[in-house]
């Protein structure tokens, strides 16, 4: 199974900050990488697929980049509703569809 | 409008078999390319993919759990069923079903993502 490692595990940021979450794959997954946002007590929601394609309805302050083994999720200007946990997930070696361990974005 | 809803017992005893049902609407599992997966999340922990069933009845399972998992579908009822045998307290988690959307890569292969999720059902394993 392909291992997905996110960093940091958690971060504290203020409204308006630029936030970057990193995801590393255990082998090249080209651009077959998806990002999800999960708020407490809720199901995850798809933000980005194919490393950089925004899902319909997702605000443009979210963006994704990367290829091979290194990927980033960027929130250009953090909003109050963006405090959540973010997960990456690979769709290269599929199945199994492995997730990262999550990055919790907290209020500073 | 796509919706999914998980149902099943909230509490199971160790060694018992868990059976969960995902009832969905807004799409059909007879449509080419359509898939449904089960994913779980222990309290305070990360997401773990469990199993997937495709429109053509192709099935895949988590490497670590494949001896205990069975996934099946009933297209007439728009349902996907997951069974997990020999339950253990470590299996305590919220269990989600999710529809799998897809796009085509440069080689024409489908690449999947989880685009619609149920609200999840918490299953606790305790005697």
PDB file of C-alpha atoms in Angstrom:
ATOM      1  CA  UNK A   1       0.000   0.000   0.000  1.00  0.00           C
ATOM      2  CA  UNK A   2       1.182   3.527  -0.730  1.00  0.00           C
ATOM      3  CA  UNK A   3       1.908   5.480   2.444  1.00  0.00           C
ATOM      4  CA  UNK A   4       0.688   9.079   2.621  1.00  0.00           C
ATOM      5  CA  UNK A   5       2.316  11.414   5.144  1.00  0.00           C
ATOM      6  CA  UNK A   6       1.008  14.867   5.950  1.00  0.00           C
ATOM      7  CA  UNK A   7       2.775  17.693   7.698  1.00  0.00           C
ATOM      8  CA  UNK A   8       2.300  19.325  10.010  1.00  0.00           C
ATOM      9  CA  UNK A   9      -0.120  17.251  12.077  1.00  0.00           C
ATOM     10  CA  UNK A  10      -1.619  20.472  13.325  1.00  0.00           C
ATOM     11  CA  UNK A  11      -1.066  24.180  12.955  1.00  0.00           C
ATOM     12  CA  UNK A  12      -2.397  27.360  14.490  1.00  0.00           C
ATOM     13  CA  UNK A  13      -3.249  30.290  12.273  1.00  0.00           C
ATOM     14  CA  UNK A  14      -5.229  33.489  12.287  1.00  0.00           C
ATOM     15  CA  UNK A  15      -8.012  34.642  10.012  1.00  0.00           C
ATOM     16  CA  UNK A  16      -6.443  36.095   6.891  1.00  0.00           C
ATOM     17  CA  UNK A  17      -3.285  33.997   7.105  1.00  0.00           C
ATOM     18  CA  UNK A  18      -1.927  32.006   4.226  1.00  0.00           C
ATOM     19  CA  UNK A  19      -1.858  28.356   5.201  1.00  0.00           C
ATOM     20  CA  UNK A  20       0.050  25.542   3.528  1.00  0.00           C
ATOM     21  CA  UNK A  21      -0.475  21.847   4.228  1.00  0.00           C
ATOM     22  CA  UNK A  22       1.945  19.315   2.800  1.00  0.00           C
ATOM     23  CA  UNK A  23       1.330  15.720   1.738  1.00  0.00           C
ATOM     24  CA  UNK A  24       4.056  13.288   0.741  1.00  0.00           C
ATOM     25  CA  UNK A  25       3.503   9.958  -1.003  1.00  0.00           C
ATOM     26  CA  UNK A  26       5.683   6.900  -0.427  1.00  0.00           C
ATOM     27  CA  UNK A  27       6.191   6.585  -4.178  1.00  0.00           C
ATOM     28  CA  UNK A  28       5.303   8.619  -7.215  1.00  0.00           C
ATOM     29  CA  UNK A  29       1.571   9.003  -7.643  1.00  0.00           C
ATOM     30  CA  UNK A  30       1.846  11.476 -10.526  1.00  0.00           C
ATOM     31  CA  UNK A  31      -1.044  13.880  -9.919  1.00  0.00           C
ATOM     32  CA  UNK A  32      -3.502  11.318  -8.576  1.00  0.00           C
ATOM     33  CA  UNK A  33      -4.055  13.125  -5.303  1.00  0.00           C
ATOM     34  CA  UNK A  34      -7.258  14.365  -3.701  1.00  0.00           C
ATOM     35  CA  UNK A  35      -7.856  16.696  -0.742  1.00  0.00           C
ATOM     36  CA  UNK A  36     -10.749  16.687   1.739  1.00  0.00           C
ATOM     37  CA  UNK A  37     -11.910  18.995   4.509  1.00  0.00           C
ATOM     38  CA  UNK A  38     -13.561  17.597   7.619  1.00  0.00           C
ATOM     39  CA  UNK A  39     -15.250  19.653  10.316  1.00  0.00           C
ATOM     40  CA  UNK A  40     -15.935  18.199  13.775  1.00  0.00           C
ATOM     41  CA  UNK A  41     -18.812  15.749  13.783  1.00  0.00           C
ATOM     42  CA  UNK A  42     -19.237  15.956  10.015  1.00  0.00           C
ATOM     43  CA  UNK A  43     -18.352  13.807   7.065  1.00  0.00           C
ATOM     44  CA  UNK A  44     -15.369  14.843   4.951  1.00  0.00           C
ATOM     45  CA  UNK A  45     -15.986  16.991   1.899  1.00  0.00           C
ATOM     46  CA  UNK A  46     -14.049  16.885  -1.340  1.00  0.00           C
ATOM     47  CA  UNK A  47     -12.039  20.039  -1.985  1.00  0.00           C
ATOM     48  CA  UNK A  48      -9.607  19.199  -4.771  1.00  0.00           C
ATOM     49  CA  UNK A  49      -9.019  16.253  -7.072  1.00  0.00           C
ATOM     50  CA  UNK A  50      -6.258  15.466  -9.537  1.00  0.00           C
ATOM     51  CA  UNK A  51      -3.911  17.470  -7.316  1.00  0.00           C
ATOM     52  CA  UNK A  52      -5.136  20.869  -8.480  1.00  0.00           C
ATOM     53  CA  UNK A  53      -8.723  20.749  -9.780  1.00  0.00           C
ATOM     54  CA  UNK A  54     -11.175  22.497  -7.502  1.00  0.00           C
ATOM     55  CA  UNK A  55     -14.397  20.626  -6.861  1.00  0.00           C
ATOM     56  CA  UNK A  56     -17.519  22.544  -7.863  1.00  0.00           C
ATOM     57  CA  UNK A  57     -18.542  25.063  -5.236  1.00  0.00           C
ATOM     58  CA  UNK A  58     -15.204  25.150  -3.409  1.00  0.00           C
ATOM     59  CA  UNK A  59     -13.972  28.716  -2.813  1.00  0.00           C
ATOM     60  CA  UNK A  60     -11.069  29.869  -4.952  1.00  0.00           C
ATOM     61  CA  UNK A  61      -8.939  30.622  -1.867  1.00  0.00           C
ATOM     62  CA  UNK A  62      -8.233  26.873  -1.856  1.00  0.00           C
ATOM     63  CA  UNK A  63      -5.643  25.599  -4.272  1.00  0.00           C
ATOM     64  CA  UNK A  64      -3.604  22.464  -4.740  1.00  0.00           C
ATOM     65  CA  UNK A  65      -0.324  21.773  -6.428  1.00  0.00           C
ATOM     66  CA  UNK A  66       2.353  19.157  -6.791  1.00  0.00           C
ATOM     67  CA  UNK A  67       3.171  15.966  -8.614  1.00  0.00           C
ATOM     68  CA  UNK A  68       5.177  12.831  -8.062  1.00  0.00           C
ATOM     69  CA  UNK A  69       5.595  12.504  -4.311  1.00  0.00           C
ATOM     70  CA  UNK A  70       5.136  16.048  -2.993  1.00  0.00           C
ATOM     71  CA  UNK A  71       1.873  17.952  -2.828  1.00  0.00           C
ATOM     72  CA  UNK A  72       0.533  21.056  -1.137  1.00  0.00           C
ATOM     73  CA  UNK A  73      -2.848  22.411  -0.220  1.00  0.00           C
ATOM     74  CA  UNK A  74      -2.865  26.179   0.128  1.00  0.00           C
ATOM     75  CA  UNK A  75      -5.506  28.385   1.673  1.00  0.00           C
ATOM     76  CA  UNK A  76      -4.663  31.879   0.478  1.00  0.00           C
ATOM     77  CA  UNK A  77      -6.561  33.799   3.152  1.00  0.00           C
ATOM     78  CA  UNK A  78      -7.885  31.704   6.012  1.00  0.00           C
ATOM     79  CA  UNK A  79     -11.543  32.241   6.833  1.00  0.00           C
ATOM     80  CA  UNK A  80     -13.353  31.322  10.071  1.00  0.00           C
ATOM     81  CA  UNK A  81     -15.146  28.448   8.327  1.00  0.00           C
ATOM     82  CA  UNK A  82     -11.816  26.938   7.220  1.00  0.00           C
ATOM     83  CA  UNK A  83     -10.815  25.761  10.691  1.00  0.00           C
ATOM     84  CA  UNK A  84     -11.024  22.030  10.168  1.00  0.00           C
ATOM     85  CA  UNK A  85      -8.948  18.928   9.541  1.00  0.00           C
ATOM     86  CA  UNK A  86      -7.605  18.337   6.051  1.00  0.00           C
ATOM     87  CA  UNK A  87      -6.799  14.960   4.514  1.00  0.00           C
ATOM     88  CA  UNK A  88      -4.968  13.975   1.381  1.00  0.00           C
ATOM     89  CA  UNK A  89      -5.780  10.708  -0.425  1.00  0.00           C
ATOM     90  CA  UNK A  90      -4.060   8.986  -3.307  1.00  0.00           C
ATOM     91  CA  UNK A  91      -5.906   7.498  -6.253  1.00  0.00           C
ATOM     92  CA  UNK A  92      -2.911   6.111  -8.155  1.00  0.00           C
ATOM     93  CA  UNK A  93      -2.638   2.644  -6.688  1.00  0.00           C
ATOM     94  CA  UNK A  94      -6.306   2.191  -6.359  1.00  0.00           C
ATOM     95  CA  UNK A  95      -7.501   0.359  -4.516  1.00  0.00           C
ATOM     96  CA  UNK A  96      -6.488   0.547  -1.738  1.00  0.00           C
ATOM     97  CA  UNK A  97      -7.212   4.262  -1.468  1.00  0.00           C
ATOM     98  CA  UNK A  98      -4.895   5.470   1.258  1.00  0.00           C
ATOM     99  CA  UNK A  99      -5.355   8.668   3.232  1.00  0.00           C
ATOM    100  CA  UNK A 100      -2.883  10.841   5.046  1.00  0.00           C
ATOM    101  CA  UNK A 101      -3.138  11.107   8.804  1.00  0.00           C
ATOM    102  CA  UNK A 102      -4.707  14.552   8.645  1.00  0.00           C
ATOM    103  CA  UNK A 103      -3.705  18.130   9.407  1.00  0.00           C
ATOM    104  CA  UNK A 104      -5.769  20.048  11.923  1.00  0.00           C
ATOM    105  CA  UNK A 105      -5.960  23.788  11.319  1.00  0.00           C
ATOM    106  CA  UNK A 106      -6.670  25.547  14.593  1.00  0.00           C
ATOM    107  CA  UNK A 107      -7.391  29.125  15.588  1.00  0.00           C
ATOM    108  CA  UNK A 108      -4.383  31.006  16.918  1.00  0.00           C
TER     109      UNK A 108
ATOM    110  CA  UNK B   1     -29.500  15.296  -5.730  1.00  0.00           C
ATOM    111  CA  UNK B   2     -27.139  12.641  -4.436  1.00  0.00           C
ATOM    112  CA  UNK B   3     -27.617  11.393  -0.892  1.00  0.00           C
ATOM    113  CA  UNK B   4     -26.255   8.444   1.064  1.00  0.00           C
ATOM    114  CA  UNK B   5     -27.273   7.219   4.492  1.00  0.00           C
ATOM    115  CA  UNK B   6     -25.648   4.562   6.643  1.00  0.00           C
ATOM    116  CA  UNK B   7     -27.649   2.340   8.959  1.00  0.00           C
ATOM    117  CA  UNK B   8     -26.820  -0.438  11.357  1.00  0.00           C
ATOM    118  CA  UNK B   9     -26.275  -1.214  15.020  1.00  0.00           C
ATOM    119  CA  UNK B  10     -24.678   1.374  17.265  1.00  0.00           C
ATOM    120  CA  UNK B  11     -23.297  -1.270  19.603  1.00  0.00           C
ATOM    121  CA  UNK B  12     -21.867  -4.688  18.895  1.00  0.00           C
ATOM    122  CA  UNK B  13     -20.123  -7.190  21.135  1.00  0.00           C
ATOM    123  CA  UNK B  14     -16.610  -8.465  20.563  1.00  0.00           C
ATOM    124  CA  UNK B  15     -16.465 -11.428  18.138  1.00  0.00           C
ATOM    125  CA  UNK B  16     -19.823 -10.514  16.606  1.00  0.00           C
ATOM    126  CA  UNK B  17     -20.340  -9.656  12.938  1.00  0.00           C
ATOM    127  CA  UNK B  18     -21.200  -6.088  11.993  1.00  0.00           C
ATOM    128  CA  UNK B  19     -23.595  -5.502   9.113  1.00  0.00           C
ATOM    129  CA  UNK B  20     -23.997  -1.972   7.791  1.00  0.00           C
ATOM    130  CA  UNK B  21     -26.265  -0.793   5.008  1.00  0.00           C
ATOM    131  CA  UNK B  22     -25.732   2.232   2.796  1.00  0.00           C
ATOM    132  CA  UNK B  23     -28.930   3.428   1.153  1.00  0.00           C
ATOM    133  CA  UNK B  24     -28.403   5.950  -1.597  1.00  0.00           C
ATOM    134  CA  UNK B  25     -30.342   8.038  -4.066  1.00  0.00           C
ATOM    135  CA  UNK B  26     -29.575  10.339  -6.946  1.00  0.00           C
ATOM    136  CA  UNK B  27     -27.437   7.865  -8.866  1.00  0.00           C
ATOM    137  CA  UNK B  28     -27.494   4.237  -9.923  1.00  0.00           C
ATOM    138  CA  UNK B  29     -24.933   1.541  -9.292  1.00  0.00           C
ATOM    139  CA  UNK B  30     -25.828   0.074 -12.668  1.00  0.00           C
ATOM    140  CA  UNK B  31     -24.269   3.066 -14.435  1.00  0.00           C
ATOM    141  CA  UNK B  32     -20.888   2.371 -15.979  1.00  0.00           C
ATOM    142  CA  UNK B  33     -18.102   3.832 -13.874  1.00  0.00           C
ATOM    143  CA  UNK B  34     -20.133   4.148 -10.719  1.00  0.00           C
ATOM    144  CA  UNK B  35     -18.654   2.917  -7.443  1.00  0.00           C
ATOM    145  CA  UNK B  36     -19.397   3.067  -3.730  1.00  0.00           C
ATOM    146  CA  UNK B  37     -16.866   2.701  -0.932  1.00  0.00           C
ATOM    147  CA  UNK B  38     -16.924   2.256   2.805  1.00  0.00           C
ATOM    148  CA  UNK B  39     -14.521   4.290   4.916  1.00  0.00           C
ATOM    149  CA  UNK B  40     -14.174   4.406   8.689  1.00  0.00           C
ATOM    150  CA  UNK B  41     -12.736   6.756  11.260  1.00  0.00           C
ATOM    151  CA  UNK B  42     -11.912   5.761  14.840  1.00  0.00           C
ATOM    152  CA  UNK B  43     -12.612   8.541  17.347  1.00  0.00           C
ATOM    153  CA  UNK B  44     -10.001  11.265  17.005  1.00  0.00           C
ATOM    154  CA  UNK B  45      -8.126   9.392  14.304  1.00  0.00           C
ATOM    155  CA  UNK B  46      -7.657   9.426  10.565  1.00  0.00           C
ATOM    156  CA  UNK B  47      -9.807   8.089   7.773  1.00  0.00           C
ATOM    157  CA  UNK B  48      -9.307   4.487   6.707  1.00  0.00           C
ATOM    158  CA  UNK B  49     -10.664   3.124   3.433  1.00  0.00           C
ATOM    159  CA  UNK B  50     -12.260  -0.317   3.831  1.00  0.00           C
ATOM    160  CA  UNK B  51     -13.899  -1.591   0.660  1.00  0.00           C
ATOM    161  CA  UNK B  52     -15.213  -0.633  -2.763  1.00  0.00           C
ATOM    162  CA  UNK B  53     -17.807  -2.129  -5.074  1.00  0.00           C
ATOM    163  CA  UNK B  54     -18.124  -1.175  -8.718  1.00  0.00           C
ATOM    164  CA  UNK B  55     -21.096  -1.075 -11.078  1.00  0.00           C
ATOM    165  CA  UNK B  56     -19.925  -4.360 -12.626  1.00  0.00           C
ATOM    166  CA  UNK B  57     -19.762  -5.992  -9.161  1.00  0.00           C
ATOM    167  CA  UNK B  58     -15.972  -5.868  -9.017  1.00  0.00           C
ATOM    168  CA  UNK B  59     -14.916  -5.681  -5.358  1.00  0.00           C
ATOM    169  CA  UNK B  60     -11.772  -4.625  -3.540  1.00  0.00           C
ATOM    170  CA  UNK B  61     -10.847  -4.628   0.118  1.00  0.00           C
ATOM    171  CA  UNK B  62      -8.408  -3.078   2.522  1.00  0.00           C
ATOM    172  CA  UNK B  63      -5.214  -5.109   2.611  1.00  0.00           C
ATOM    173  CA  UNK B  64      -5.239  -5.367   6.391  1.00  0.00           C
ATOM    174  CA  UNK B  65      -8.925  -6.240   6.726  1.00  0.00           C
ATOM    175  CA  UNK B  66      -9.720  -8.232   3.621  1.00  0.00           C
ATOM    176  CA  UNK B  67     -10.145 -11.528   5.452  1.00  0.00           C
ATOM    177  CA  UNK B  68     -12.909  -9.993   7.582  1.00  0.00           C
ATOM    178  CA  UNK B  69     -14.746  -7.793   5.075  1.00  0.00           C
ATOM    179  CA  UNK B  70     -17.491  -8.462   2.560  1.00  0.00           C
ATOM    180  CA  UNK B  71     -19.156  -5.842   0.388  1.00  0.00           C
ATOM    181  CA  UNK B  72     -22.223  -6.413  -1.734  1.00  0.00           C
ATOM    182  CA  UNK B  73     -24.896  -4.441  -3.543  1.00  0.00           C
ATOM    183  CA  UNK B  74     -28.592  -4.638  -4.183  1.00  0.00           C
ATOM    184  CA  UNK B  75     -29.222  -2.406  -7.170  1.00  0.00           C
ATOM    185  CA  UNK B  76     -32.994  -2.849  -6.972  1.00  0.00           C
ATOM    186  CA  UNK B  77     -32.949  -1.271  -3.519  1.00  0.00           C
ATOM    187  CA  UNK B  78     -30.103   1.186  -4.168  1.00  0.00           C
ATOM    188  CA  UNK B  79     -28.151  -0.299  -1.295  1.00  0.00           C
ATOM    189  CA  UNK B  80     -24.605  -1.367  -0.550  1.00  0.00           C
ATOM    190  CA  UNK B  81     -23.976  -3.667   2.392  1.00  0.00           C
ATOM    191  CA  UNK B  82     -20.755  -4.116   4.335  1.00  0.00           C
ATOM    192  CA  UNK B  83     -20.074  -6.919   6.758  1.00  0.00           C
ATOM    193  CA  UNK B  84     -17.123  -7.028   9.127  1.00  0.00           C
ATOM    194  CA  UNK B  85     -16.612 -10.221  11.063  1.00  0.00           C
ATOM    195  CA  UNK B  86     -15.002 -10.891  14.419  1.00  0.00           C
ATOM    196  CA  UNK B  87     -15.477  -7.366  15.742  1.00  0.00           C
ATOM    197  CA  UNK B  88     -12.951  -6.022  18.238  1.00  0.00           C
ATOM    198  CA  UNK B  89     -12.903  -2.852  20.352  1.00  0.00           C
ATOM    199  CA  UNK B  90     -10.284  -1.532  17.896  1.00  0.00           C
ATOM    200  CA  UNK B  91     -13.055  -1.521  15.257  1.00  0.00           C
ATOM    201  CA  UNK B  92     -14.930   1.170  17.172  1.00  0.00           C
ATOM    202  CA  UNK B  93     -15.337   3.951  14.636  1.00  0.00           C
ATOM    203  CA  UNK B  94     -17.670   6.083  12.605  1.00  0.00           C
ATOM    204  CA  UNK B  95     -18.387   4.208   9.404  1.00  0.00           C
ATOM    205  CA  UNK B  96     -19.079   6.189   6.245  1.00  0.00           C
ATOM    206  CA  UNK B  97     -20.241   5.170   2.817  1.00  0.00           C
ATOM    207  CA  UNK B  98     -19.250   7.389  -0.084  1.00  0.00           C
ATOM    208  CA  UNK B  99     -19.988   7.636  -3.759  1.00  0.00           C
ATOM    209  CA  UNK B 100     -16.978   7.686  -6.000  1.00  0.00           C
ATOM    210  CA  UNK B 101     -16.850  10.237  -8.757  1.00  0.00           C
ATOM    211  CA  UNK B 102     -14.206   9.983 -11.420  1.00  0.00           C
ATOM    212  CA  UNK B 103     -12.274  11.742 -14.144  1.00  0.00           C
ATOM    213  CA  UNK B 104     -10.194  10.341 -16.990  1.00  0.00           C
ATOM    214  CA  UNK B 105      -6.415  10.553 -16.899  1.00  0.00           C
ATOM    215  CA  UNK B 106      -4.225  11.087 -19.956  1.00  0.00           C
ATOM    216  CA  UNK B 107      -4.257   7.338 -20.687  1.00  0.00           C
ATOM    217  CA  UNK B 108      -8.030   7.165 -20.567  1.00  0.00           C
ATOM    218  CA  UNK B 109      -8.199   5.414 -17.195  1.00  0.00           C
ATOM    219  CA  UNK B 110     -10.763   6.396 -14.609  1.00  0.00           C
ATOM    220  CA  UNK B 111      -9.321   7.997 -11.494  1.00  0.00           C
ATOM    221  CA  UNK B 112     -11.607   8.181  -8.533  1.00  0.00           C
ATOM    222  CA  UNK B 113     -12.390  10.497  -5.655  1.00  0.00           C
ATOM    223  CA  UNK B 114     -15.030  10.442  -2.929  1.00  0.00           C
ATOM    224  CA  UNK B 115     -17.461  13.156  -3.910  1.00  0.00           C
ATOM    225  CA  UNK B 116     -20.543  12.410  -1.826  1.00  0.00           C
ATOM    226  CA  UNK B 117     -20.530  11.013   1.699  1.00  0.00           C
ATOM    227  CA  UNK B 118     -23.155   9.805   4.111  1.00  0.00           C
ATOM    228  CA  UNK B 119     -23.334  11.401   7.535  1.00  0.00           C
ATOM    229  CA  UNK B 120     -21.678   8.379   9.110  1.00  0.00           C
ATOM    230  CA  UNK B 121     -22.765   5.953  11.786  1.00  0.00           C
ATOM    231  CA  UNK B 122     -20.848   5.408  15.006  1.00  0.00           C
ATOM    232  CA  UNK B 123     -20.312   1.778  15.889  1.00  0.00           C
ATOM    233  CA  UNK B 124     -19.004   0.943  19.347  1.00  0.00           C
ATOM    234  CA  UNK B 125     -17.577  -2.475  20.123  1.00  0.00           C
ATOM    235  CA  UNK B 126     -17.963  -3.361  23.761  1.00  0.00           C
ATOM    236  CA  UNK B 127     -19.139  -6.227  25.882  1.00  0.00           C
TER     237      UNK B 127
END
